[in-house]
């Protein structure tokens, strides 16, 4: 079994359980199974148990490896938990346990139940942590030897692990008592499952089948349909994540009870291994027709296993289709033979008979086994389904029926299609009518056979773009074409036709993805930070003594002590939200401390606060003092301490989310590392002191950057690199190599997905004299020549490094990574504002990047759904480019203020890279649009998909163009005119400036002028400006003109009013004299 934690007791799911959790052994289940254990032992002592008088089972210490052991299975089966490093000795009148003190306290409750169930006394021997348990073992052996000529049954195939088990094994061997192996007989005990065990198996099987149906199949369809390059190992990782998080497979099971049986297996491209020990390699998924893809997954629930395997046929040829039909029929025959009273060999014979009758030439290719028993162990020994096993099937047994054809030959030209294998596996419960508990995942031919070439031939017969046809089927030519003497289609018309075809393909692709649940709902807001258990002092004795009833700061324990009603009350500094001070005219100083209160707008409830529902929280506290110096020191001290704690916790939280990287293998004598010297890194290392340049080295499986300081080192694994870029210096001042990563890494104290190494080529020189130098000045000419030489040398050094690394990545062991340095295409670049400052954005062959200004911009073209060009037309000098990603949970990216002169070049680039683009005259509220799509994807599909953005489709009459610029509006959002008249709904067209203002207002503290004062000031301002004399019509016209003059729609009045009223300030309360002022929120 998978033992994945280092604790004293392991839950039945094989995962760690947090400290302090109460373990409750089910005494009814323990009594029932202990009775079954002793009954089976007494009934089959001579024929199955080898006439043993004592049974000794020793469980090993915890391990990170995924493994299945009989000792762990017995512990879980009997006690409901896995007890690592525990020795259990079963005798006729006694049951001995040797374990630690914590486990012993849990086992105390078994004494009464064991006595009532089978009449045995439970004897518990407690081992001290530093002891090897020899004394306690001697006591157990004295009890064993009290019996006449005893024989001990043990698990001889399990090698001892750890000091305790080594000592026990030595004592067993040296005891002089006869030892016999009972591995096979324990399998017979576990073979027949009770109702609780069957429930666990069925839940595990339901999860397995749901993952196959709701995760694996849609992922494969998406990869094949979009012709993506995805490795088997990446598919394995995605599938494993879906198993351990059942919600991804739309299954309501608790994640802590779930685990994998083995890493999911994906195979294709002629390399197949049908053994259960097979693994997914790093080759790309091969789906060029005709091809075969095998997928096998297994999951566990409460330690009970299930298994499922399916074969998918991609444009299968006749031989593959026939072989699958025979395998399916043979698998169904084997399933039907799983009935009580039959021999296990009959199951294999039923499958073999089908193959011999329907395809005799495939008999030699049939697997020698048709599966095994399954339960607490993935493969229960003694229950293998083969031609020699004559054990009798019984009601309640569970089998993994796995049948396949290995290494079949196919008459194809492509090497990867010349050899294929087929595999089918299901989890089945033996009964009068065998129950296939994984039947949710279909294996029918119609559900596993795919054909993707039905339309390909027709569409590719004519290489040129086809001209649109009108309602009568006649070809409609554009005006530009009619004016052309040689009747050639114009460049713009070709682009339109290509975009129309892209729109059709994109809508079909999006419809399939939404129908398959490929994009979840949600607005991608950042999750709230969960608070940890904050403890300043563990007991009262640790609290420092009070000092003149003054506010104290305890730096060591990260706490502040506040005098409240004469007592010093400690608060952890992390509970403080803000601290401020002020001084009045009487030289009296006030200090105000506001705490984080769970349940308020910026402090939502988390798992920690939900434990204490109904508690009353302190919201704020105020003190006054005549000593302004002390008040200033207290405020500064609290802020400094809080800043340090927040920075430390932030770094700890970032490190906790990092994906574990493989270890860097340094180059040896045979392979010298490829080096590049005197580089700077971005992001820079933290800490004070002078920054140091470093060197970048390419080793066996990754890069290492290091400086002369030992703590300044960064490893970048090849397998973690998503994109690699090389940008030589031209108009900039640096030459660089840049890596965009799959998973975050830490550079110093910063968590990042982008790592850049660069050299400053040109130095910034400022003439102190201020005068102009002549163009023929020899010093100036010499300086420019030196600069050109340095630029060329740096570029050549970088180019040599890049070429050598590209040669390294071209070796066979890196073929699955598909890595190569990409170089930006400057001639296609354009200026824009992706974040806060203007930058020169440049396309590459696979990305859109900006690598000079920080933060960097790296957008993978394959992840783009559509591009919308906004604020186009109306005499605008600039326009905006909005990128919508295929993952609708991801916020759109907008590049602002692109010069209109770049519009045609961007359109042409998008068209040549097969990216569908649309145009609009206003900025759209994409968060609301994506939420509407994900909330009701069917309506989005029925309404034409992305065509709501197509201005040309609805702009057949140029006079109606005003109506076509309103963008996509869901049914529950009112029109712009209605929102201007006071509607409370939120418009899809809104000002970005207003959004930023709203966010800034939300972050302000709850203090300031009262609502009545603000309204009175606003009314006075309106009267001074003459607003009262304007008519309603004039005000609306002026408001509309102002809004559209900026190229953006006016924000809805209703939304602004709601927003303002929600932020109504409260009058500040004056602290009462003589003691602190405390505000308590309502009981939550």
JSON list of N, CA and C in Angstrom, two decimals, residues 28 41 108 149 160 250 404 421 426 464 477 519 566 601 640 647 699 788 1029:
[
{"chain": "A", "resi": 28, "resn": "UNK", "atom": "N", "xyz": [-17.14, -2.39, 16.21]},
{"chain": "A", "resi": 28, "resn": "UNK", "atom": "CA", "xyz": [-18.01, -3.41, 15.61]},
{"chain": "A", "resi": 28, "resn": "UNK", "atom": "C", "xyz": [-17.33, -4.11, 14.44]},
{"chain": "A", "resi": 41, "resn": "UNK", "atom": "N", "xyz": [-8.88, -19.26, 10.57]},
{"chain": "A", "resi": 41, "resn": "UNK", "atom": "CA", "xyz": [-7.67, -19.92, 11.07]},
{"chain": "A", "resi": 41, "resn": "UNK", "atom": "C", "xyz": [-8.01, -21.30, 11.64]},
{"chain": "A", "resi": 108, "resn": "UNK", "atom": "N", "xyz": [-5.83, 0.49, 23.33]},
{"chain": "A", "resi": 108, "resn": "UNK", "atom": "CA", "xyz": [-6.38, 0.10, 24.63]},
{"chain": "A", "resi": 108, "resn": "UNK", "atom": "C", "xyz": [-7.86, -0.26, 24.53]},
{"chain": "A", "resi": 149, "resn": "UNK", "atom": "N", "xyz": [5.47, -27.16, 21.68]},
{"chain": "A", "resi": 149, "resn": "UNK", "atom": "CA", "xyz": [6.00, -27.24, 20.30]},
{"chain": "A", "resi": 149, "resn": "UNK", "atom": "C", "xyz": [5.26, -26.29, 19.35]},
{"chain": "A", "resi": 160, "resn": "UNK", "atom": "N", "xyz": [12.62, -7.15, 6.28]},
{"chain": "A", "resi": 160, "resn": "UNK", "atom": "CA", "xyz": [12.49, -6.24, 7.43]},
{"chain": "A", "resi": 160, "resn": "UNK", "atom": "C", "xyz": [13.06, -4.86, 7.12]},
{"chain": "A", "resi": 250, "resn": "UNK", "atom": "N", "xyz": [-16.01, 15.50, -11.49]},
{"chain": "A", "resi": 250, "resn": "UNK", "atom": "CA", "xyz": [-17.42, 15.66, -11.15]},
{"chain": "A", "resi": 250, "resn": "UNK", "atom": "C", "xyz": [-17.90, 14.54, -10.22]},
{"chain": "A", "resi": 404, "resn": "UNK", "atom": "N", "xyz": [-5.63, -8.55, -23.24]},
{"chain": "A", "resi": 404, "resn": "UNK", "atom": "CA", "xyz": [-5.08, -7.76, -24.34]},
{"chain": "A", "resi": 404, "resn": "UNK", "atom": "C", "xyz": [-4.37, -8.60, -25.37]},
{"chain": "A", "resi": 421, "resn": "UNK", "atom": "N", "xyz": [-0.79, -2.62, -30.01]},
{"chain": "A", "resi": 421, "resn": "UNK", "atom": "CA", "xyz": [-1.32, -3.53, -29.00]},
{"chain": "A", "resi": 421, "resn": "UNK", "atom": "C", "xyz": [-2.70, -3.05, -28.58]},
{"chain": "A", "resi": 426, "resn": "UNK", "atom": "N", "xyz": [-11.48, -4.08, -16.61]},
{"chain": "A", "resi": 426, "resn": "UNK", "atom": "CA", "xyz": [-12.61, -3.61, -15.81]},
{"chain": "A", "resi": 426, "resn": "UNK", "atom": "C", "xyz": [-12.53, -4.25, -14.43]},
{"chain": "A", "resi": 464, "resn": "UNK", "atom": "N", "xyz": [-6.82, 26.97, -53.10]},
{"chain": "A", "resi": 464, "resn": "UNK", "atom": "CA", "xyz": [-7.10, 28.39, -52.99]},
{"chain": "A", "resi": 464, "resn": "UNK", "atom": "C", "xyz": [-8.33, 28.64, -52.13]},
{"chain": "A", "resi": 477, "resn": "UNK", "atom": "N", "xyz": [-18.65, 38.12, -55.71]},
{"chain": "A", "resi": 477, "resn": "UNK", "atom": "CA", "xyz": [-17.32, 38.71, -55.75]},
{"chain": "A", "resi": 477, "resn": "UNK", "atom": "C", "xyz": [-17.34, 40.08, -55.12]},
{"chain": "A", "resi": 519, "resn": "UNK", "atom": "N", "xyz": [-13.76, 24.23, -19.98]},
{"chain": "A", "resi": 519, "resn": "UNK", "atom": "CA", "xyz": [-13.49, 25.52, -19.33]},
{"chain": "A", "resi": 519, "resn": "UNK", "atom": "C", "xyz": [-14.48, 25.70, -18.21]},
{"chain": "A", "resi": 566, "resn": "UNK", "atom": "N", "xyz": [-6.70, 47.18, 33.01]},
{"chain": "A", "resi": 566, "resn": "UNK", "atom": "CA", "xyz": [-5.70, 46.86, 34.01]},
{"chain": "A", "resi": 566, "resn": "UNK", "atom": "C", "xyz": [-4.92, 45.60, 33.76]},
{"chain": "A", "resi": 601, "resn": "UNK", "atom": "N", "xyz": [-15.47, 42.53, 4.61]},
{"chain": "A", "resi": 601, "resn": "UNK", "atom": "CA", "xyz": [-15.29, 42.56, 3.15]},
{"chain": "A", "resi": 601, "resn": "UNK", "atom": "C", "xyz": [-13.92, 42.06, 2.73]},
{"chain": "A", "resi": 640, "resn": "UNK", "atom": "N", "xyz": [6.92, 47.90, 11.84]},
{"chain": "A", "resi": 640, "resn": "UNK", "atom": "CA", "xyz": [8.12, 47.18, 11.44]},
{"chain": "A", "resi": 640, "resn": "UNK", "atom": "C", "xyz": [7.97, 45.68, 11.69]},
{"chain": "A", "resi": 647, "resn": "UNK", "atom": "N", "xyz": [6.16, 39.58, 5.42]},
{"chain": "A", "resi": 647, "resn": "UNK", "atom": "CA", "xyz": [7.13, 39.19, 4.40]},
{"chain": "A", "resi": 647, "resn": "UNK", "atom": "C", "xyz": [7.56, 37.74, 4.56]},
{"chain": "A", "resi": 699, "resn": "UNK", "atom": "N", "xyz": [24.22, 21.97, -18.01]},
{"chain": "A", "resi": 699, "resn": "UNK", "atom": "CA", "xyz": [24.66, 20.66, -17.53]},
{"chain": "A", "resi": 699, "resn": "UNK", "atom": "C", "xyz": [23.84, 19.56, -18.18]},
{"chain": "A", "resi": 788, "resn": "UNK", "atom": "N", "xyz": [30.56, 49.25, -31.27]},
{"chain": "A", "resi": 788, "resn": "UNK", "atom": "CA", "xyz": [30.14, 48.27, -32.26]},
{"chain": "A", "resi": 788, "resn": "UNK", "atom": "C", "xyz": [30.88, 46.95, -32.07]},
{"chain": "A", "resi": 1029, "resn": "UNK", "atom": "N", "xyz": [-29.45, 74.85, -13.14]},
{"chain": "A", "resi": 1029, "resn": "UNK", "atom": "CA", "xyz": [-30.19, 75.50, -14.21]},
{"chain": "A", "resi": 1029, "resn": "UNK", "atom": "C", "xyz": [-30.23, 74.69, -15.48]}
]
